[in-house]
CSV table of C-alpha atoms and ligand atoms in Angstrom, one decimal:
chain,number,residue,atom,x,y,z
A,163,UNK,CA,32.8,-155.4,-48.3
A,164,UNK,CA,32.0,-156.4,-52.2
A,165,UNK,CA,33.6,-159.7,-53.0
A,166,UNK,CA,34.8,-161.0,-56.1
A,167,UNK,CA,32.5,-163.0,-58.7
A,168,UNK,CA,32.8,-165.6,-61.3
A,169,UNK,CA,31.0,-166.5,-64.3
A,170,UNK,CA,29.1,-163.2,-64.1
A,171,UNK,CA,28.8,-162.6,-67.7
A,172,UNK,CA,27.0,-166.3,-67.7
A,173,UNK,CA,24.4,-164.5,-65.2
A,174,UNK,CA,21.1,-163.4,-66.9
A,175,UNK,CA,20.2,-159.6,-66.6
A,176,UNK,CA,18.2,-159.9,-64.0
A,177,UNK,CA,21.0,-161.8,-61.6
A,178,UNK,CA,23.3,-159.8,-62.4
A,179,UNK,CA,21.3,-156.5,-61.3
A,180,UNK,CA,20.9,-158.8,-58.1
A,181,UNK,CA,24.7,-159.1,-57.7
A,182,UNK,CA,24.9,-155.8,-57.9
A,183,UNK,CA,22.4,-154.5,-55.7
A,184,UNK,CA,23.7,-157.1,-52.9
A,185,UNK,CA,27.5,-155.9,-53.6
A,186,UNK,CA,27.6,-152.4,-54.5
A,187,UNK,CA,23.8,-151.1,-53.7
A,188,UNK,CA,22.6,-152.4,-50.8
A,189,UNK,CA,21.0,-149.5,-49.8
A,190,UNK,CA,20.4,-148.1,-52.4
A,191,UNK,CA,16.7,-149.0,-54.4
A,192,UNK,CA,16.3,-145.9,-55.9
A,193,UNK,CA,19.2,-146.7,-58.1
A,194,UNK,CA,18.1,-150.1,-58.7
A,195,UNK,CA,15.1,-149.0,-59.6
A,196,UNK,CA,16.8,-146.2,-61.9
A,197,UNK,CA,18.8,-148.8,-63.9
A,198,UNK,CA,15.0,-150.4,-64.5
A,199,UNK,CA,13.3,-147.1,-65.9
A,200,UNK,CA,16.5,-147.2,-68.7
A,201,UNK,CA,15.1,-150.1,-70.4
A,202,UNK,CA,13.7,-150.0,-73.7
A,203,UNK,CA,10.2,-151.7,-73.3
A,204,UNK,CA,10.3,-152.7,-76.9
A,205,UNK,CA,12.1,-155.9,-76.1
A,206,UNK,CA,13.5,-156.7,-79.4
A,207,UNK,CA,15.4,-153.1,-79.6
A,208,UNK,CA,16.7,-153.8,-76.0
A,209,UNK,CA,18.0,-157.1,-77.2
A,210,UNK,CA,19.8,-155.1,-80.1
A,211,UNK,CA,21.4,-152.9,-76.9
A,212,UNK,CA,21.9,-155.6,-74.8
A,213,UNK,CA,24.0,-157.5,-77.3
A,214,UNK,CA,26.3,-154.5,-78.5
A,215,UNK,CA,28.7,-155.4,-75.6
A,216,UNK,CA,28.9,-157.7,-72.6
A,217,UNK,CA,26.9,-157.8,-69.3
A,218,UNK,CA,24.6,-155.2,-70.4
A,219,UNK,CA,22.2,-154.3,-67.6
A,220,UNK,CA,20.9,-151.2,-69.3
A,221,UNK,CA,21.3,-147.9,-71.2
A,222,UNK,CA,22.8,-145.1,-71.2
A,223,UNK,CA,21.3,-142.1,-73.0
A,224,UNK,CA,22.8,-139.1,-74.3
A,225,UNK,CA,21.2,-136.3,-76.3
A,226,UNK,CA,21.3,-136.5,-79.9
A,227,UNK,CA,20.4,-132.8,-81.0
A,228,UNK,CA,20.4,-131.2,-84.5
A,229,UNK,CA,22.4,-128.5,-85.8
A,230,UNK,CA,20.6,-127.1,-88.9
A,231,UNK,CA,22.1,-124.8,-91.6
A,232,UNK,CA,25.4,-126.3,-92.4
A,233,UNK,CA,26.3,-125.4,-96.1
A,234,UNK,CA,28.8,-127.5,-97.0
A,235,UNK,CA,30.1,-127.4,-100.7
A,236,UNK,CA,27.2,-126.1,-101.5
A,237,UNK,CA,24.9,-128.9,-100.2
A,238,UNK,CA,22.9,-128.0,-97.0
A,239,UNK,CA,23.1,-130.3,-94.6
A,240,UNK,CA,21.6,-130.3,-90.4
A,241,UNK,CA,24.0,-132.1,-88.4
A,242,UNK,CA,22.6,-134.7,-85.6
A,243,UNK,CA,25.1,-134.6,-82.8
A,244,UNK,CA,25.6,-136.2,-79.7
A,245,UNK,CA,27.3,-134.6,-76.7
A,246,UNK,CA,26.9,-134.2,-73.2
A,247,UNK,CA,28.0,-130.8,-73.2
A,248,UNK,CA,25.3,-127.7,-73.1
A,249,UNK,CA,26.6,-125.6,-75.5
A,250,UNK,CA,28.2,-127.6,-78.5
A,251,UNK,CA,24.8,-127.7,-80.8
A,252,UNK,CA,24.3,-124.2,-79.9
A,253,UNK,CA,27.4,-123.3,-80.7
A,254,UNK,CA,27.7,-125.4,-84.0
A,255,UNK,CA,24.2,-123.7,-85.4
A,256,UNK,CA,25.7,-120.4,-84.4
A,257,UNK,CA,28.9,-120.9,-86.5
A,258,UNK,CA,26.8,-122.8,-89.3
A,259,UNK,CA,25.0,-120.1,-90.0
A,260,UNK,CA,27.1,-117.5,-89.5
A,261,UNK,CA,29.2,-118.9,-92.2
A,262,UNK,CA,25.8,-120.1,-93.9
A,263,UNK,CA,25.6,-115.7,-95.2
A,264,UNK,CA,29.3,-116.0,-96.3
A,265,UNK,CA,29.5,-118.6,-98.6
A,266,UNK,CA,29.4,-121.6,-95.8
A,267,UNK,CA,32.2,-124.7,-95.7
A,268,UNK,CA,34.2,-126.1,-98.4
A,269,UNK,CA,36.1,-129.3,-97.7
A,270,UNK,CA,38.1,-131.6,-99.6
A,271,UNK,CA,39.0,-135.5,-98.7
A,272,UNK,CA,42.9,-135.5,-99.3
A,273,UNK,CA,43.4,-139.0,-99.3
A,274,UNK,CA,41.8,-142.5,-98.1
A,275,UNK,CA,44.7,-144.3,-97.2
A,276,UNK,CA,44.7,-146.4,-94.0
A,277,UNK,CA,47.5,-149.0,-92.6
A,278,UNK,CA,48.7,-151.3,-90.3
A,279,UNK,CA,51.5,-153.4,-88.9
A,280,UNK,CA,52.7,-156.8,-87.9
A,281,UNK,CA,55.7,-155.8,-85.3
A,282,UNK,CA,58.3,-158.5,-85.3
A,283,UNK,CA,61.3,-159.3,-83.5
A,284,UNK,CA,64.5,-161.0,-85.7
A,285,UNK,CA,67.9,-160.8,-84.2
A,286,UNK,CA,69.5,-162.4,-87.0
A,287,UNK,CA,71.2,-160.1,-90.2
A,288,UNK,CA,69.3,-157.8,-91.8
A,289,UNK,CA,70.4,-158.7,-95.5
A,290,UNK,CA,68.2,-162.0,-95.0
A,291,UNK,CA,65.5,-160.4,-93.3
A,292,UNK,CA,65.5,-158.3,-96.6
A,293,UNK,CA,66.0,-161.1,-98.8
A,294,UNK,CA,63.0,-163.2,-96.9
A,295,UNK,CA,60.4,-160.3,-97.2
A,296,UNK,CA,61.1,-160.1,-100.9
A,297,UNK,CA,61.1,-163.7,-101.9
A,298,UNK,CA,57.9,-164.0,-99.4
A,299,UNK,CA,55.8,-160.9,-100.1
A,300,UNK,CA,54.2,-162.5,-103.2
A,301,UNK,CA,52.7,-165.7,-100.8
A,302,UNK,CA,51.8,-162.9,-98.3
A,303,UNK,CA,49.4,-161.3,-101.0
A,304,UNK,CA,48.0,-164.4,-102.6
A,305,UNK,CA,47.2,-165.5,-98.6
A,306,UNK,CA,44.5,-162.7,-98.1
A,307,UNK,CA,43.5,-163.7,-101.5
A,308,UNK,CA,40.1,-164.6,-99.6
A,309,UNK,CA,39.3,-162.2,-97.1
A,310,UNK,CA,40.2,-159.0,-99.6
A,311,UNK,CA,37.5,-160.5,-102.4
A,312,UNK,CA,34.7,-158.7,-101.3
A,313,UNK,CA,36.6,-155.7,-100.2
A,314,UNK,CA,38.3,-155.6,-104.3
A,315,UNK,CA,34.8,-155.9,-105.4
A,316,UNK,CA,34.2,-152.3,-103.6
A,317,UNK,CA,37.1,-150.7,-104.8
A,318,UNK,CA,39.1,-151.3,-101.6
A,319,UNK,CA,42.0,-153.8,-100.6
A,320,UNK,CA,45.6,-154.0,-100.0
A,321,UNK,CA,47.7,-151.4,-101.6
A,322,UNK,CA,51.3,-152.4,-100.5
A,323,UNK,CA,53.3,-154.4,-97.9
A,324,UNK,CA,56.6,-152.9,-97.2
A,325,UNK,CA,59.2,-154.6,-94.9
A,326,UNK,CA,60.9,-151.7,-92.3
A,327,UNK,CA,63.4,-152.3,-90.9
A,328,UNK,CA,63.8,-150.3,-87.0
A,329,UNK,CA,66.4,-152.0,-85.2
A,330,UNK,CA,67.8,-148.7,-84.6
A,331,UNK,CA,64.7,-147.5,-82.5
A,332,UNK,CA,64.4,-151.1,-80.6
A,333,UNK,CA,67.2,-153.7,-81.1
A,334,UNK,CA,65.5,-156.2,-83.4
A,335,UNK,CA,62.5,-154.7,-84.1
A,336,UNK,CA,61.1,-155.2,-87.6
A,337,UNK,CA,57.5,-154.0,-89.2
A,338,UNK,CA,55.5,-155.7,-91.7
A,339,UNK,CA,53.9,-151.9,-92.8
A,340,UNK,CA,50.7,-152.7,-94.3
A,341,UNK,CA,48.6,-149.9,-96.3
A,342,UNK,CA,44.9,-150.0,-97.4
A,343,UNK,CA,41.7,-148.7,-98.9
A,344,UNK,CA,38.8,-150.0,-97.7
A,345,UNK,CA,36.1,-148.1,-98.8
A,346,UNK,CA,33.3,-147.2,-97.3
A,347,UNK,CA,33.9,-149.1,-94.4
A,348,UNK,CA,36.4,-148.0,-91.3
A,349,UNK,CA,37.9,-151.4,-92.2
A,350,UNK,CA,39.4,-152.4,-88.5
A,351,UNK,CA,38.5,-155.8,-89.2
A,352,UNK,CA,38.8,-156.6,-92.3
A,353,UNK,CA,43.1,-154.7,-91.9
A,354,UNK,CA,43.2,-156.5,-88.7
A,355,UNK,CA,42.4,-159.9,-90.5
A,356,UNK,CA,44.5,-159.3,-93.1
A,357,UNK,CA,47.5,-158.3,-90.6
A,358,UNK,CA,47.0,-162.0,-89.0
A,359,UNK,CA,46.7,-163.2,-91.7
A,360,UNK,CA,49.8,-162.1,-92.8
A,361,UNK,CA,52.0,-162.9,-89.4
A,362,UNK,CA,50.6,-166.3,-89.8
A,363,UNK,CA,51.5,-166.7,-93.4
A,364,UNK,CA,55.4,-165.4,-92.5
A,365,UNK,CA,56.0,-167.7,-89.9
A,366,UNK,CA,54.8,-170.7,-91.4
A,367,UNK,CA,57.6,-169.3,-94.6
A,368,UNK,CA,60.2,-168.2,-92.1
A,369,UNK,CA,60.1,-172.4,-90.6
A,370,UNK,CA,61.4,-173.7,-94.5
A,371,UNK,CA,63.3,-170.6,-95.1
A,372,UNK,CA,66.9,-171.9,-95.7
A,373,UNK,CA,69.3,-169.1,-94.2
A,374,UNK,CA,66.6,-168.8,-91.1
A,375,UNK,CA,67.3,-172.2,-90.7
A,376,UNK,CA,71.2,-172.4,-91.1
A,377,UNK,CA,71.3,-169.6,-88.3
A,378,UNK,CA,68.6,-170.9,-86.0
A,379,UNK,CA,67.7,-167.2,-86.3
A,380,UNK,CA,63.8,-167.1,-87.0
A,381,UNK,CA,61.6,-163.9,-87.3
A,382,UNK,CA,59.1,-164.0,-84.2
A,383,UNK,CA,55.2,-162.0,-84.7
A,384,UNK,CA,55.0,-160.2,-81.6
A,385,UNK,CA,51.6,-159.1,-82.5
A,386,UNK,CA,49.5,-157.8,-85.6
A,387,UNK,CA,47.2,-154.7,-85.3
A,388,UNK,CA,45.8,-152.1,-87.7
A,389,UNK,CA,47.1,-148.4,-86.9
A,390,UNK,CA,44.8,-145.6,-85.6
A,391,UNK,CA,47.7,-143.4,-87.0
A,392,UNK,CA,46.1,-142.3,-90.3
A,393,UNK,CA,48.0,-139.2,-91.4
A,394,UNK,CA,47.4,-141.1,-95.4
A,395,UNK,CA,43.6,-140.6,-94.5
A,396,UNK,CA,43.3,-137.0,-94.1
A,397,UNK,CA,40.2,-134.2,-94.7
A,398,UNK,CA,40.2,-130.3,-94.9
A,399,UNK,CA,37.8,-128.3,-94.0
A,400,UNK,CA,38.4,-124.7,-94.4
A,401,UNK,CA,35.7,-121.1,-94.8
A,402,UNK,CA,37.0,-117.8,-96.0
A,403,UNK,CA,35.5,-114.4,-96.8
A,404,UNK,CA,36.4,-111.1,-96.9
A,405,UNK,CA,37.6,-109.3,-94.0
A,406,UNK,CA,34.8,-106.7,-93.4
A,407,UNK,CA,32.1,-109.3,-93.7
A,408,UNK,CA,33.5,-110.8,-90.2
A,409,UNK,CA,32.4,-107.0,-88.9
A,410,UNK,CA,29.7,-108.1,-85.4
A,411,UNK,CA,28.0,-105.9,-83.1
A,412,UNK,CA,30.6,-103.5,-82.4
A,413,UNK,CA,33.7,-104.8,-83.3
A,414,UNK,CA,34.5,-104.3,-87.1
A,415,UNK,CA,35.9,-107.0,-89.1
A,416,UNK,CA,39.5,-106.0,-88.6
A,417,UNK,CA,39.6,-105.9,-85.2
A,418,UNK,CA,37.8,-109.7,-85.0
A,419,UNK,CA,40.2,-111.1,-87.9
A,420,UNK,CA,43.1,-110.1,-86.3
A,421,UNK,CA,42.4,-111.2,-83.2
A,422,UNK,CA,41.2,-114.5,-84.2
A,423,UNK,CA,44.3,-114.9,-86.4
A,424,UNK,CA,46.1,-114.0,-83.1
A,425,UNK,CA,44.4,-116.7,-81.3
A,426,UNK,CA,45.1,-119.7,-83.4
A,427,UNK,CA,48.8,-117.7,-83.5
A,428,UNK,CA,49.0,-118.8,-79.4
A,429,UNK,CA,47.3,-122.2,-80.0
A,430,UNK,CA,50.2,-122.9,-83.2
A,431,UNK,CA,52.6,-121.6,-80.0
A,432,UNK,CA,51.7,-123.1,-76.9
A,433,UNK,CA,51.1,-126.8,-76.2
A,434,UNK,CA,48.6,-125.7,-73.3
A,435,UNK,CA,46.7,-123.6,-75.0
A,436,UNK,CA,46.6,-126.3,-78.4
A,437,UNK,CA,45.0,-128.8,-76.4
A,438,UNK,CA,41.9,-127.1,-75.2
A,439,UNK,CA,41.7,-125.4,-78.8
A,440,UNK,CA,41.9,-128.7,-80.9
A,441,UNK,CA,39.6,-129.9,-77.9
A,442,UNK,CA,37.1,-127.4,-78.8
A,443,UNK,CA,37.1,-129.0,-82.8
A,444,UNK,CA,37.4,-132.2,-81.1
A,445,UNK,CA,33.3,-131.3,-79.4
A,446,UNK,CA,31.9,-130.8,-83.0
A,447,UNK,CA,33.8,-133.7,-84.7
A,448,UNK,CA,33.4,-136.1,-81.6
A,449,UNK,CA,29.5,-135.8,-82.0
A,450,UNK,CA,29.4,-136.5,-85.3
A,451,UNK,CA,31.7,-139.4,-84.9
A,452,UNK,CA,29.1,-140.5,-82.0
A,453,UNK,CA,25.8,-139.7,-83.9
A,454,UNK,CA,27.1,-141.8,-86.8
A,455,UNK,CA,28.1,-145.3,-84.8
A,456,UNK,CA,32.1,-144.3,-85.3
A,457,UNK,CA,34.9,-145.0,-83.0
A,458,UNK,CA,35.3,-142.1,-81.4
A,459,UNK,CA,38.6,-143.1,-79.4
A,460,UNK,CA,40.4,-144.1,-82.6
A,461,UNK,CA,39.5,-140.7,-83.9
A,462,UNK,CA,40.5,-139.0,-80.9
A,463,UNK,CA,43.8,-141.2,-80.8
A,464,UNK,CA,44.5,-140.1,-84.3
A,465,UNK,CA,44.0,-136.8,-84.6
A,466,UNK,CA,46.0,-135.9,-81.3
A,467,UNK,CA,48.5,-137.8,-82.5
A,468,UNK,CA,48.4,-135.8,-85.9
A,469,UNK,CA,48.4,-132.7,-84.0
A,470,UNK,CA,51.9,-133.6,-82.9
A,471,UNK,CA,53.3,-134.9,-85.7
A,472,UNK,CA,56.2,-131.8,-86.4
A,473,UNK,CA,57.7,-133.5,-82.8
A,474,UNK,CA,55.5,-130.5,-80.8
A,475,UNK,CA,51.6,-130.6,-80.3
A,476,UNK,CA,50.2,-127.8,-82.0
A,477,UNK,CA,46.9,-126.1,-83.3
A,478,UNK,CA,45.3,-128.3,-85.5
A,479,UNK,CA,43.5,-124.9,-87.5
A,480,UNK,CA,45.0,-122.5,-89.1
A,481,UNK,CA,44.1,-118.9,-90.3
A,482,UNK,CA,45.3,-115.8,-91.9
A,483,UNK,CA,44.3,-112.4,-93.5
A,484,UNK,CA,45.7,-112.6,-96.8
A,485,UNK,CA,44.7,-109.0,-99.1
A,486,UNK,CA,41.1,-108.2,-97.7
A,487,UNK,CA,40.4,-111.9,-97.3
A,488,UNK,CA,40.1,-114.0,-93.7
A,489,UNK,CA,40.6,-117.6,-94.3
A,490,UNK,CA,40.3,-120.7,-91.7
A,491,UNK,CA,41.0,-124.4,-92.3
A,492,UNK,CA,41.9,-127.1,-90.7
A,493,UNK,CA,43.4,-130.9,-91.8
A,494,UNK,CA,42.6,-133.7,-89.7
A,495,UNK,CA,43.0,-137.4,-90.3
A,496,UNK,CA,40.0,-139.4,-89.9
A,497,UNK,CA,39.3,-143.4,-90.5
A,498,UNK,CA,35.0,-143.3,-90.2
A,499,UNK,CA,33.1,-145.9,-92.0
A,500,UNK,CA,29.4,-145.3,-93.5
A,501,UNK,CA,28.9,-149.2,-93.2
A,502,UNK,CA,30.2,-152.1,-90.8
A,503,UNK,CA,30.2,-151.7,-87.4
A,504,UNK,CA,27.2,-150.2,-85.8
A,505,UNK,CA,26.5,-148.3,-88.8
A,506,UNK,CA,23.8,-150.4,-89.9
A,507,UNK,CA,22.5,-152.1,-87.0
A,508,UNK,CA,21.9,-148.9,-84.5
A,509,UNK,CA,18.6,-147.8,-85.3
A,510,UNK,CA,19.6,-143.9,-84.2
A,511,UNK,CA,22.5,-144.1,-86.6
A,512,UNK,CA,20.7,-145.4,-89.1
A,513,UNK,CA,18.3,-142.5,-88.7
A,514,UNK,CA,21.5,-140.0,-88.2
A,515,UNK,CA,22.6,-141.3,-91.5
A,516,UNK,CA,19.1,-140.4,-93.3
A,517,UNK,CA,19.2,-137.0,-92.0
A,518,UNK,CA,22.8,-136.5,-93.3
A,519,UNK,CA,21.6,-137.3,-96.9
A,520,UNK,CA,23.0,-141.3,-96.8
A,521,UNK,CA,26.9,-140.2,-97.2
A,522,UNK,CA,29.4,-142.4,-98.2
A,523,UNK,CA,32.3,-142.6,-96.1
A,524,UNK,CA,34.1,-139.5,-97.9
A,525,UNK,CA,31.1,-137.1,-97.6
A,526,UNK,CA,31.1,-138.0,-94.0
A,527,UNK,CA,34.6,-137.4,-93.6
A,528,UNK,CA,34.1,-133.9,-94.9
A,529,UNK,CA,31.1,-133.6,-92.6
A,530,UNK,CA,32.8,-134.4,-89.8
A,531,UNK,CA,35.9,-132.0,-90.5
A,532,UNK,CA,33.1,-129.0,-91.3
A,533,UNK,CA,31.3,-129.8,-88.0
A,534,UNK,CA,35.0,-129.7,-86.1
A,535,UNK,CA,35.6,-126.7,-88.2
A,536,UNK,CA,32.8,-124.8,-87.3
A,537,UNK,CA,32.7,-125.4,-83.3
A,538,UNK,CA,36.9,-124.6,-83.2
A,539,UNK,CA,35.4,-120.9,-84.9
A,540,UNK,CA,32.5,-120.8,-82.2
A,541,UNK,CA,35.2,-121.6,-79.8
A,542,UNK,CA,37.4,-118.8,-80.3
A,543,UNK,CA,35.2,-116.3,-82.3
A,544,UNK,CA,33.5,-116.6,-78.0
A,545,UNK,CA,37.0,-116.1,-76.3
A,546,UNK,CA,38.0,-113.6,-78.1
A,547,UNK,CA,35.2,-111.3,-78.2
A,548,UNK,CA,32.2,-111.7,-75.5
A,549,UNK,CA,34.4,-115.1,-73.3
A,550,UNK,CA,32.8,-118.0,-73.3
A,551,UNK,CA,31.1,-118.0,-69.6
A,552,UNK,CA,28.3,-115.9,-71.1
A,553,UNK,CA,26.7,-118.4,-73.7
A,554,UNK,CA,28.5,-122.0,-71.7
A,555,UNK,CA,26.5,-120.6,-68.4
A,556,UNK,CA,23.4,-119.4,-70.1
A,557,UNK,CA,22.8,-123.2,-71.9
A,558,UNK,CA,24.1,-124.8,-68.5
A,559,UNK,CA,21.3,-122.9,-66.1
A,560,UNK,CA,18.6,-125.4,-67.8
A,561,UNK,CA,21.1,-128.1,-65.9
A,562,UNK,CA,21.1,-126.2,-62.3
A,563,UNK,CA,17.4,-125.7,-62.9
A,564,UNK,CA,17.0,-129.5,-63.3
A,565,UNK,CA,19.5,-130.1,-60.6
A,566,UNK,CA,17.0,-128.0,-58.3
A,567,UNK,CA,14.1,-129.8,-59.3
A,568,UNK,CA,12.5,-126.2,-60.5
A,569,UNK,CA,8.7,-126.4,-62.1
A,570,UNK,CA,7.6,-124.7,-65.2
A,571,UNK,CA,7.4,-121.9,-63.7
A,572,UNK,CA,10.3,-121.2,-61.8
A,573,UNK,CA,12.0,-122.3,-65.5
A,574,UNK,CA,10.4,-119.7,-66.9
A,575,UNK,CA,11.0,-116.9,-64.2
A,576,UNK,CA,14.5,-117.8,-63.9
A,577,UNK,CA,15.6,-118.2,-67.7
A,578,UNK,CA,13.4,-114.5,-67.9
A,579,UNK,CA,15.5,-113.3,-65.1
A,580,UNK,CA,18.9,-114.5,-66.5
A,581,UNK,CA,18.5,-113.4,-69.8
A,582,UNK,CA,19.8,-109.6,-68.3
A,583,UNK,CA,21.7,-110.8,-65.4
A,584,UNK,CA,25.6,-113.3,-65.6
A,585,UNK,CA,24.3,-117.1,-64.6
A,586,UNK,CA,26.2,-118.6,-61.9
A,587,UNK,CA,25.4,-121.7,-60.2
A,588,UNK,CA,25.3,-119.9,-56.8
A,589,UNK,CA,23.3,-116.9,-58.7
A,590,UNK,CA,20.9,-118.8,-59.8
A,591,UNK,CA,20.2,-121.1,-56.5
A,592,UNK,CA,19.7,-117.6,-54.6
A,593,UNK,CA,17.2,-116.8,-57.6
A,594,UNK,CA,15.2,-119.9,-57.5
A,595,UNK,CA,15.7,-119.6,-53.3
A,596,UNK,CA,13.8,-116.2,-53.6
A,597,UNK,CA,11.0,-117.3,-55.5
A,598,UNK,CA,10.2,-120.3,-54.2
A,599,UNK,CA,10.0,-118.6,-50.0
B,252,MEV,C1,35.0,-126.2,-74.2
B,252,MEV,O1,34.4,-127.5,-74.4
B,252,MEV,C2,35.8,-125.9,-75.4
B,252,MEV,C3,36.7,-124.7,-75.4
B,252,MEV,O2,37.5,-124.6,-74.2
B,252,MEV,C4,37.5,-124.7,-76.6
B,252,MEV,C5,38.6,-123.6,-76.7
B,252,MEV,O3,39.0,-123.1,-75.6
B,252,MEV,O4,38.9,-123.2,-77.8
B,252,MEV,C6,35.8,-123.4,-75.3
């Protein structure tokens, strides 16, 4: 029975592996021994790894693969991405250059806007919460005065602060509603600075404020944080071309337009069927976001949220036959950053950012939105014409092959065998069975 520890992040690498091994893995070298072969021998690189969070005790790798062809405004770009998933980069470099022979991606950055709140509580009357903000605001502004310097030097800074009053959400409740630009950068900590800054400033006002006093009735910070809300900081993507280019195998271009119009037509319908659609953008623009040091979870957060923002979650895409023309786009918020963070201290985002042609933070927004655009079309251009089993199983048998331990050879037999017969897992064990008795 594991027990509880203390001071285990003081614990060198090394101990801790040992607590863990006596706790969790007694019996268990192999894994011991697995958490070992993950180290980077270069020790200066591990150190980078080691001190990206707490109690490292190794790595975790994930593929990065590339997804070439991706003409986007008419600048070709290949697309590093990382997933876990066996069929995204195919999938990606199938849509990129399917759309590469019609004209490829166009994509426009809508706006750049990001924001973010100190929440406050004040029971006293509104009138003086109103008069406070207004006599205050200017202090509030010149109190950042520091911290935004650098960011007004690249273009970027505080835009506005407005004073919201939502006491008829939550009794009492009162926003500080903070908008920005910041640039290149994703900005969480240079907004989230500013926000404390900020609840700092108004409380130390609030204490000599005369009708606060004469009430007793003093506006509390219950907390200062940046938004991952962006729906100001928005991207769209969006392909079109005429109807009887979309003509494949033997379906002509009619039959696929329609049907794909009647696809995203369901997804704009029904919440169940939205979610794993906007999830299937979600695969391209998540290993973008991955590949390029973002925050994937703030994206996520966002762009759900976005996908809900009529009061019903919906298809994020959208498509139509308008004349003899098929056009798809999609609008997503995004807050990405092309420097802070990990940007420039990850060695594979570093090189992620050389292959994507050193964007700033705009072009990869529109990168991003393409690469989300272009799996969402993979997605349902497969599910409504061949399913997607066929390709999903056919870049998954590689896995069950590993899974099995299979040589060379029995690869090579079984991918030969597969490429005319429907991969299942149990399939494909009775295959590798046969050849190996
Ligand atoms: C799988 O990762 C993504 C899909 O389910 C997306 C979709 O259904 O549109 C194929």
């Amino acid at each position: 029975m594991p027990s509880p520890v203390s001071g285990f992040s003081k614990k060198n690498k090394a101990e801790k592996i040992e607590w863990l091994a006596s706790q969790y893995l007694e019996n268990e070298p192999d894994a011991i021994s697995i958490l070992k072969n993950y180290w980077n021998e270069d020790l200066k690189l591990q150190q980078l790894h080691d001190d990206f969070i707490e109690n490292t005790i190794t790595n975790y790798y994930l593929p990065l693969g590339i997804a070439p062809n991706f003409l986007i405004n008419k600048k070709l770009y290949a697309l590093p991405m990382v997933t876990e998933e066996s069929s995204v980069v195919a999938a990606a470099s199938n849509a990129a250059k399917f759309w590469l022979e019609r004209g490829g991606f166009k994509a426009t950055v809508i706006s750049t806007i990001k924001n973010g709140q100190v929440h406050l509580n004040y029971f006293g009357k509104a009138e003086e919460m109103i008069a406070f903000f207004k006599q205050t605001k200017p202090t509030l502004i010149a109190s950042i005065e520091e911290i935004q310097q650098n960011m007004k030097k690249r273009g970027g800074g505080l835009l506005d602060i407005e004073l919201k009053d939502c006491t008829k959400e939550l009794e009492g409740y009162y926003q500080l509603h903070c908008t920005f630009e910041t640039g290149d950068a994703m900005g969480a900590n240079f907004i989230n600075s500013c926000l404390e800054t900020f609840a700092s400033t108004l409380e130390k006002e609030a204490e000599n404020y005369s009708s606060f006093i004469a009430n007793n009735q003093f506006p509390e910070v219950v907390m200062s944080i940046l938004s991952n809300y962006v729906p100001e900081c928005t991207v769209k993507a969006s392909v079109s071309c005429k109807v009887s280019e979309l003509a494949q195998n033997d379906i002509s271009g009619e039959e696929f337009a329609t049907k794909f119009v009647r696809a995203i037509q369901i997804a704009k319908t029904a919440p169940r069927r939205a979610v794993t659609h906007n999830k299937g953008a979600m695969n391209g623009v998540d290993a973008l976001v991955v590949a390029t040091g973002n925050d994937f979870r703030a994206v996520e957060a966002g762009v759900h949220a976005y996908a809900s923002k009529d009061g019903k979650y919906t298809s994020l895409s959208d498509a139509k036959i308008e004349g003899d023309t098929f056009h798809f786009w999609f609008e997503i918020p995004l807050a990405i950053g092309t420097v802070g963070g990990l940007t420039r201290l990850h060695p594979m985002v570093k090189v992620a950012f050389k292959i994507l042609q050193q964007p700033n933070a705009e072009d990869l927004m529109k990168i991003i939105a393409v690469s989300g655009l272009a799996q969402n079309f993979a997605a349902v251009r497969s599910l409504t014409t061949t399913g997607i089993q066929k390709g999903h199983m056919k870049m998954h048998l590689m896995n069950i092959l590993n899974q099995l331990d299979a040589t060379d050879e029995e690869k090579k037999a079984t991918i030969t065998y597969f490429s005319k017969n429907t991969v299942s897992h149990s399939a494909v064990i009775a295959f590798v069975n046969q050849i190996r008795s």
